[in-house]
XYZ file of C-alpha atoms in Angstrom:
554
model
C 122.509 36.072 122.912
C 122.303 39.391 124.458
C 121.893 39.470 127.952
C 118.795 41.370 129.672
C 121.055 43.449 131.681
C 124.314 43.743 133.315
C 124.983 41.413 136.422
C 125.310 43.032 139.700
C 128.918 41.687 140.074
C 129.798 44.126 137.341
C 127.814 47.122 138.629
C 130.742 48.632 140.108
C 132.707 48.672 137.062
C 129.957 50.001 134.976
C 129.219 52.691 137.290
C 132.933 53.821 137.706
C 133.299 54.101 133.728
C 130.469 56.379 133.505
C 131.095 59.521 131.599
C 128.493 61.467 133.541
C 130.132 60.734 137.014
C 133.799 59.873 137.974
C 134.693 60.624 141.484
C 135.124 58.786 144.955
C 131.562 57.918 145.190
C 131.257 55.726 141.543
C 131.125 52.349 142.856
C 128.668 50.838 145.630
C 131.336 47.943 145.981
C 133.896 50.467 147.426
C 132.499 52.347 150.244
C 130.896 51.124 153.262
C 128.797 53.978 154.042
C 126.626 56.090 152.227
C 124.829 59.046 153.406
C 122.471 60.262 150.725
C 120.852 63.786 151.527
C 118.890 65.750 149.387
C 119.077 69.815 150.309
C 115.845 71.506 150.319
C 116.977 74.487 148.391
C 114.057 76.568 148.700
C 114.350 76.254 152.622
C 117.933 77.680 152.511
C 116.787 80.748 150.211
C 114.124 81.530 152.480
C 116.596 81.648 155.470
C 118.961 83.678 153.545
C 116.417 86.068 152.817
C 114.853 86.194 156.415
C 118.355 86.980 157.422
C 118.731 89.957 154.913
C 115.416 91.065 156.305
C 116.867 91.097 160.108
C 119.796 92.989 158.807
C 117.693 95.814 157.209
C 115.590 96.302 160.040
C 118.897 96.564 162.400
C 120.612 99.021 160.215
C 117.235 100.892 159.883
C 116.939 101.160 163.718
C 120.714 101.860 164.184
C 119.865 105.415 163.022
C 118.641 108.008 165.604
C 116.759 111.083 165.024
C 119.848 113.243 166.108
C 121.919 111.675 163.400
C 122.481 113.844 160.411
C 122.300 110.642 158.311
C 118.626 110.450 159.266
C 116.896 113.094 157.343
C 113.723 114.597 159.447
C 112.133 115.762 156.359
C 111.989 112.111 154.803
C 110.537 110.535 158.141
C 107.405 109.934 156.556
C 108.890 108.312 153.751
C 111.089 106.059 155.939
C 108.240 104.937 158.094
C 106.218 103.881 154.915
C 109.666 101.885 153.791
C 109.807 100.374 157.375
C 106.285 99.102 156.864
C 106.421 97.541 153.425
C 109.964 95.948 154.731
C 108.017 94.720 157.822
C 105.023 93.280 155.271
C 107.494 91.669 153.435
C 109.260 89.922 156.320
C 105.768 88.638 157.532
C 105.035 87.000 154.100
C 108.315 85.402 153.843
C 107.703 83.777 157.379
C 104.317 82.729 156.507
C 105.651 81.345 153.080
C 108.413 79.330 155.230
C 105.818 77.958 157.623
C 103.560 77.094 154.798
C 106.190 75.106 152.881
C 107.114 73.186 156.020
C 103.483 71.912 156.658
C 102.429 71.591 152.772
C 102.944 68.267 150.941
C 105.952 67.858 148.876
C 106.728 65.707 145.721
C 107.791 62.192 145.864
C 107.900 59.202 143.580
C 105.846 56.078 143.895
C 105.603 53.253 141.070
C 107.282 55.807 138.867
C 104.588 58.381 139.259
C 105.327 61.857 140.895
C 102.710 62.374 143.813
C 101.987 64.833 146.388
C 103.049 63.152 149.673
C 102.866 64.268 153.459
C 105.863 66.146 154.672
C 107.411 64.230 157.313
C 109.253 66.528 159.832
C 111.238 63.974 161.631
C 114.709 62.954 160.532
C 114.436 59.754 158.129
C 115.644 56.657 160.041
C 117.051 53.585 158.556
C 115.283 51.400 161.208
C 111.761 52.492 161.695
C 108.932 54.682 159.910
C 108.370 58.245 161.263
C 106.491 58.459 164.445
C 104.028 61.167 162.976
C 103.122 59.279 159.834
C 102.216 56.180 161.955
C 99.834 57.307 164.675
C 96.522 57.960 162.708
C 95.366 54.255 162.585
C 95.125 51.409 165.294
C 93.983 48.008 165.064
C 90.425 47.272 165.876
C 89.595 43.762 164.083
C 89.040 42.356 167.641
C 85.649 44.494 168.095
C 82.799 42.689 167.169
C 80.103 45.127 165.653
C 76.636 45.214 167.301
C 77.912 43.413 170.352
C 78.060 39.597 170.815
C 75.763 37.451 169.165
C 74.522 34.141 170.607
C 75.275 31.186 168.286
C 72.676 28.526 167.882
C 73.386 25.175 169.274
C 75.237 22.772 166.987
C 72.560 20.834 165.828
C 70.640 23.929 164.696
C 73.475 25.248 162.271
C 72.910 24.955 158.512
C 75.467 21.928 158.614
C 79.327 20.851 158.615
C 81.933 22.529 156.519
C 85.004 20.572 155.831
C 88.076 22.134 154.043
C 91.475 21.230 152.733
C 94.036 23.805 153.373
C 96.374 23.349 150.559
C 99.932 24.564 149.970
C 102.510 25.852 152.404
C 102.009 27.395 155.543
C 100.926 30.533 154.595
C 98.526 29.565 151.921
C 97.084 27.188 154.620
C 96.822 30.131 156.927
C 94.897 32.188 154.466
C 92.783 29.262 153.566
C 91.713 28.875 157.410
C 90.849 32.386 157.833
C 88.643 31.974 154.798
C 87.244 28.875 155.846
C 86.081 30.537 159.395
C 84.676 33.526 156.921
C 82.488 31.266 154.853
C 81.315 29.211 157.815
C 80.016 32.415 159.001
C 78.259 33.518 156.030
C 76.363 30.326 155.616
C 75.829 29.887 159.517
C 77.585 26.490 159.335
C 79.769 24.475 161.887
C 83.340 24.578 160.781
C 85.240 21.154 161.270
C 88.887 21.999 162.330
C 90.534 22.388 158.934
C 93.031 19.569 157.439
C 96.313 21.097 156.336
C 96.620 19.034 153.088
C 99.882 17.463 152.192
C 101.248 19.368 149.183
C 103.240 17.703 146.325
C 106.113 20.054 146.721
C 106.263 20.416 150.436
C 105.528 16.539 151.179
C 104.679 17.709 154.670
C 102.193 15.431 157.046
C 101.680 18.567 159.418
C 98.399 18.499 161.274
C 96.816 21.572 162.728
C 97.547 21.000 166.181
C 101.272 20.258 165.046
C 101.467 24.297 164.612
C 98.515 26.024 166.001
C 97.188 26.306 169.511
C 93.819 24.748 168.825
C 92.063 25.500 171.960
C 92.985 29.213 171.825
C 91.605 29.167 167.987
C 88.273 27.550 169.161
C 87.760 29.594 172.333
C 88.616 33.060 170.640
C 86.244 32.515 167.897
C 83.578 30.886 170.136
C 81.459 33.833 169.626
C 81.687 34.267 165.773
C 81.564 30.625 164.616
C 80.767 27.194 165.656
C 84.159 25.285 165.384
C 84.418 21.271 166.318
C 87.881 19.373 166.309
C 86.705 16.475 164.258
C 84.153 14.824 161.939
C 81.154 14.080 164.025
C 80.795 10.456 165.040
C 77.310 10.093 163.327
C 79.001 10.463 160.025
C 80.779 6.773 159.645
C 82.234 7.122 156.073
C 84.905 9.844 156.955
C 86.853 8.787 153.953
C 83.947 10.491 151.715
C 84.765 13.555 152.499
C 88.014 13.410 150.583
C 87.083 11.184 147.927
C 83.197 11.320 147.078
C 81.929 14.074 144.542
C 78.970 13.838 146.135
C 80.249 15.273 149.187
C 82.519 18.129 147.625
C 81.407 21.209 146.106
C 83.809 21.976 143.094
C 84.659 24.553 140.602
C 84.064 27.575 143.214
C 85.233 30.760 141.380
C 88.287 32.737 142.388
C 87.452 35.527 144.675
C 83.728 34.391 144.793
C 81.530 36.735 146.355
C 79.525 35.913 149.733
C 76.186 35.702 147.527
C 77.687 32.743 145.737
C 78.115 30.871 148.775
C 74.697 31.499 149.805
C 73.250 30.477 146.442
C 75.436 27.397 145.432
C 76.523 26.049 148.599
C 74.566 26.633 151.506
C 71.589 24.466 149.859
C 73.804 21.623 149.389
C 75.078 21.861 153.039
C 71.681 22.031 154.210
C 70.692 18.764 152.115
C 73.916 16.665 152.766
C 74.403 18.019 156.151
C 78.204 17.889 155.787
C 80.052 19.162 152.745
C 83.742 19.768 151.564
C 85.372 22.501 149.648
C 87.860 21.794 146.728
C 90.113 23.461 145.896
C 89.767 26.322 148.663
C 92.957 28.677 147.692
C 91.653 32.089 147.392
C 87.811 31.186 146.943
C 86.607 34.407 149.049
C 86.792 38.033 147.485
C 87.671 41.440 149.539
C 85.140 43.842 148.146
C 82.175 41.668 147.552
C 81.673 40.623 151.112
C 80.222 42.413 154.073
C 82.655 44.469 156.266
C 82.417 42.451 159.186
C 83.565 39.094 157.274
C 86.673 41.069 156.416
C 87.159 42.023 160.003
C 86.269 38.589 160.940
C 89.110 37.236 158.819
C 91.698 39.717 160.249
C 90.209 38.644 163.736
C 91.402 35.191 162.776
C 94.614 36.109 161.247
C 95.954 38.291 163.797
C 94.140 37.329 167.043
C 92.844 33.500 166.795
C 95.864 31.658 164.763
C 98.662 31.689 167.251
C 101.566 29.178 167.087
C 102.367 26.812 169.628
C 104.509 28.031 172.691
C 107.580 25.949 171.707
C 107.514 27.652 168.292
C 107.168 31.056 169.817
C 109.820 30.543 172.290
C 112.113 29.429 169.732
C 111.690 32.230 167.726
C 112.250 34.422 170.587
C 115.559 32.979 171.251
C 116.509 33.297 167.682
C 115.525 37.022 167.642
C 117.592 37.507 170.960
C 120.590 36.002 169.198
C 120.062 38.233 166.225
C 119.877 41.418 168.455
C 123.009 40.646 170.646
C 125.217 38.872 167.742
C 128.070 41.617 168.385
C 128.076 41.645 172.113
C 125.725 44.738 172.481
C 122.003 45.521 171.575
C 121.642 46.150 167.752
C 118.522 46.061 165.228
C 118.617 43.701 162.453
C 116.949 43.222 159.122
C 115.135 40.159 157.718
C 115.431 39.182 154.303
C 112.791 37.109 152.549
C 115.015 36.036 149.405
C 112.965 34.353 146.845
C 115.687 32.987 144.499
C 114.915 29.231 144.710
C 115.127 27.005 141.538
C 111.562 26.671 141.419
C 110.622 30.260 141.831
C 113.117 31.208 139.163
C 112.048 28.402 136.846
C 108.419 29.413 137.221
C 108.903 33.267 136.637
C 110.008 32.423 133.157
C 112.236 35.664 133.626
C 115.970 35.635 132.161
C 119.096 35.723 134.724
C 122.750 36.172 134.288
C 124.455 32.610 134.005
C 126.611 30.473 131.801
C 125.263 29.009 128.634
C 125.219 25.359 130.265
C 123.188 27.077 133.116
C 120.528 28.490 130.819
C 120.337 25.247 129.068
C 119.595 23.279 132.224
C 116.945 25.789 133.253
C 115.349 25.556 129.846
C 115.276 21.869 129.918
C 113.639 21.994 133.877
C 111.122 24.544 132.566
C 110.044 22.384 129.656
C 109.742 19.425 131.887
C 107.833 21.271 134.584
C 105.514 23.582 132.519
C 105.400 22.116 129.140
C 102.458 24.087 128.143
C 103.850 27.659 128.909
C 107.198 26.380 127.596
C 106.044 25.216 124.178
C 109.297 25.365 121.991
C 110.741 28.143 123.910
C 110.819 30.800 120.971
C 108.502 33.262 122.402
C 110.217 33.493 125.753
C 112.948 35.858 125.121
C 110.242 38.593 124.337
C 108.068 37.618 127.525
C 111.305 37.811 129.751
C 112.055 41.554 128.571
C 108.368 42.084 129.486
C 108.193 40.805 132.617
C 111.344 42.316 133.896
C 110.266 45.744 132.482
C 107.054 45.356 134.597
C 109.011 44.504 137.647
C 107.735 40.914 137.668
C 110.991 39.191 138.074
C 112.415 38.081 141.437
C 115.338 40.028 142.498
C 118.992 38.522 142.179
C 121.029 38.383 145.774
C 123.388 40.920 144.111
C 120.661 43.234 143.007
C 119.337 43.248 146.787
C 122.582 43.998 147.968
C 123.101 47.112 145.674
C 119.589 48.329 146.603
C 120.181 48.183 150.410
C 123.438 49.956 150.053
C 121.825 52.905 148.012
C 119.326 53.270 150.680
C 122.261 53.750 153.180
C 122.261 50.340 155.278
C 126.074 49.837 156.132
C 128.150 46.849 155.793
C 127.745 46.074 159.369
C 124.109 45.496 159.122
C 122.834 42.351 160.842
C 120.512 40.305 158.111
C 118.431 37.452 158.969
C 117.919 35.473 155.446
C 114.617 33.659 155.403
C 114.877 31.336 152.055
C 114.986 27.843 150.710
C 117.973 26.804 148.882
C 119.364 29.580 146.613
C 119.604 29.018 142.863
C 123.008 29.059 141.751
C 124.387 28.377 145.395
C 127.455 30.132 146.933
C 128.453 31.841 143.676
C 124.956 33.558 143.375
C 125.014 34.624 147.136
C 128.693 35.897 146.751
C 127.610 39.432 145.809
C 125.407 39.824 148.804
C 127.546 38.310 151.121
C 130.678 40.643 150.313
C 128.452 43.575 150.700
C 126.734 42.395 154.179
C 128.983 39.543 155.933
C 126.791 39.791 158.803
C 124.287 37.613 157.064
C 122.902 34.216 158.858
C 120.138 31.827 158.555
C 118.304 30.149 161.702
C 120.622 26.991 160.786
C 123.594 29.155 161.683
C 121.868 30.785 164.764
C 120.673 27.643 166.284
C 122.268 24.436 166.728
C 121.261 21.078 165.144
C 119.854 19.650 168.322
C 117.936 22.926 169.034
C 116.298 22.470 165.566
C 115.836 18.760 165.480
C 112.376 18.982 167.296
C 111.203 21.369 164.340
C 112.531 19.405 161.610
C 109.669 16.674 161.947
C 107.412 19.108 160.293
C 108.715 21.350 157.620
C 105.924 23.817 158.275
C 107.531 24.345 161.733
C 110.482 25.699 160.211
C 108.625 27.881 158.161
C 107.018 29.139 161.280
C 110.302 30.071 162.833
C 111.333 31.897 159.817
C 107.839 33.649 159.779
C 108.280 34.975 163.459
C 111.627 36.036 163.111
C 110.821 38.198 160.257
C 107.596 39.502 161.691
C 109.782 40.672 164.832
C 112.513 42.106 162.728
C 113.282 45.917 163.076
C 113.308 46.119 159.085
C 111.663 43.558 156.787
C 112.756 43.390 153.025
C 110.873 41.227 150.355
C 112.541 40.341 147.144
C 109.281 38.991 145.004
C 105.777 38.562 145.807
C 104.092 35.540 147.423
C 101.830 34.830 150.660
C 104.804 34.908 153.078
C 105.751 38.452 152.377
C 102.115 39.807 152.043
C 101.216 38.357 155.311
C 104.433 39.685 157.211
C 103.659 43.086 155.598
C 100.259 43.189 156.625
C 100.841 42.094 160.178
C 103.513 44.639 160.657
C 101.125 47.251 159.164
C 98.259 45.930 161.576
C 100.882 46.160 164.456
C 101.011 50.140 163.552
C 102.799 50.722 160.997
C 106.028 51.577 163.085
C 108.616 49.024 161.738
C 109.808 49.279 158.132
C 108.602 46.808 155.523
C 110.556 47.339 152.170
C 108.842 46.596 149.189
C 111.563 47.437 146.157
C 110.118 48.797 142.980
C 111.443 45.946 140.724
C 110.400 47.656 137.359
C 112.170 50.992 138.393
C 115.375 48.955 139.510
C 115.373 46.966 136.277
C 115.538 50.175 134.302
C 118.421 51.560 136.718
C 120.408 48.307 136.694
C 120.225 48.466 132.612
C 121.417 51.957 132.377
C 125.106 52.035 131.749
C 125.476 55.591 132.018
C 123.707 55.956 135.342
C 126.359 57.085 138.025
C 126.036 56.059 141.653
C 124.874 59.177 143.068
C 122.100 59.435 140.651
C 121.431 55.641 141.332
C 121.068 56.761 145.209
C 118.843 59.290 144.724
C 116.319 57.368 142.579
C 116.424 54.413 145.229
C 115.936 56.629 148.285
C 112.924 58.926 146.534
C 111.360 55.945 144.910
C 111.270 54.167 148.380
C 110.077 56.772 150.774
C 106.702 55.275 150.291
C 107.409 51.883 150.327
C 108.060 51.087 153.604
C 105.022 49.964 155.212
C 103.406 53.373 156.028
C 99.217 53.854 156.080
C 97.948 53.396 152.897
C 94.305 53.490 151.875
C 93.038 50.508 150.236
C 91.154 50.596 146.964
C 88.891 47.905 145.105
C 90.330 44.550 144.888
C 93.311 45.143 147.284
C 94.665 42.330 148.702
C 93.362 42.391 152.587
C 96.234 40.186 153.724
C 98.719 42.881 152.591
C 97.106 45.794 153.637
C 94.252 45.533 156.336
C 93.810 49.093 156.804
C 90.333 49.952 155.825
C 88.164 47.114 157.237
C 90.294 45.867 160.097
C 91.821 49.340 161.551
C 90.297 52.329 163.069
C 91.140 56.056 163.037
C 92.908 56.829 166.168
């Protein structure tokens, strides 16, 4: 069976054998430093033309009236020539200024666009200051002043939800629960973090988040109570009874759906639960103030417990001082666990035995999608072409080198157990040896208190990634989009790199692409994929880009 593409470990040999480019920069696995610079030839041409113009002026004025080389009869003609030269010089200067301030062409998602010219020298560690000062966070503002909430017994009723999934999926569910309660003027019971079959974690809301801050911060928006009211004696009914449950809520439902279908049942029963409650509220079909409220919950009301914040600060400090002197660090969210690889239904480099075991795993876990497996090869090709396959550790390493990050870069890895183990991680570790996890930064004793709840460990990874100088994602998911959204909300200054996996798959699959061309493609493509301000469009994910509803023009 023909492999979909060459492995990252063989990329160096492939590039070195390229008939197009055979020089000292042929392999990313040899050199430690790369400094890709694309010269602006038109600018140098203008500069040479200006120098020529100045020489002509100097030469002209070096002749005196008494000089025999300066004919008196041709003074009028000479003056006319001087004026023409001066006009040409002014046009040249204005052309240079216009070009410096005008848009230039850049590539995004494989499309050539006009992008704002950045005058500052590009930095590996932060976005240009001039590109990040036009927006500021304003979700904490309440439009039209603070409204008085009615007494608890005068609200529409009580709303109860199970926040399912991992930490970040639960976080989104909590934000949506507050928004839905506001839409229906209902009292929200503190959400329950439901045990997930994968995570198998019994964490409660108060084990992760500061409950007092959560309730107090939102006291002028939504009425929130800590527990199910005492008058409701059969509390188990909320978890089991269909009579107390609103099911079949459509994905990304509009606000009007809750008013028409859920509010009447809450008024009738006085207390209702919603199942399931993952992505059950849209973005463009709700009032703008509801979106701002969701940002207010996400960025201001939901705070981790002080001990989690303190431990994350300690890990961040250790990352910045690993070399004995302050240095920036990169956080890498590496999504290449067995479950993610299996669920992706993509094809990856491996032995026949490894591929056979993965096929058995997929058939067991997703029998309806697997069927007999005959259609999966074409599906894998299509998904890789569309950029829907997770990046392998070796692929990430090559992309980061192409961007210019040196071998000495300090990298914090937030990841589960990588599929393929140390063999799969070897290319990344070889190219970036200063790569650590929280288990390598902290002692077993320091992490012991957090191991009681899997969600606590996820919270540590979340905060260390959030506070990094550069954040790099390798595949989609709630963790990555919440990190990118939060860093944008904090001012777009911190780089959040989102690789163009579709373009990278084409480059990795091209045996004739030289290293220099690959570097140029990577640098140009990712100029606009670093978390810069980006206008939202219909159905854009609020959690990844909170710009329009939750940020204001500076």
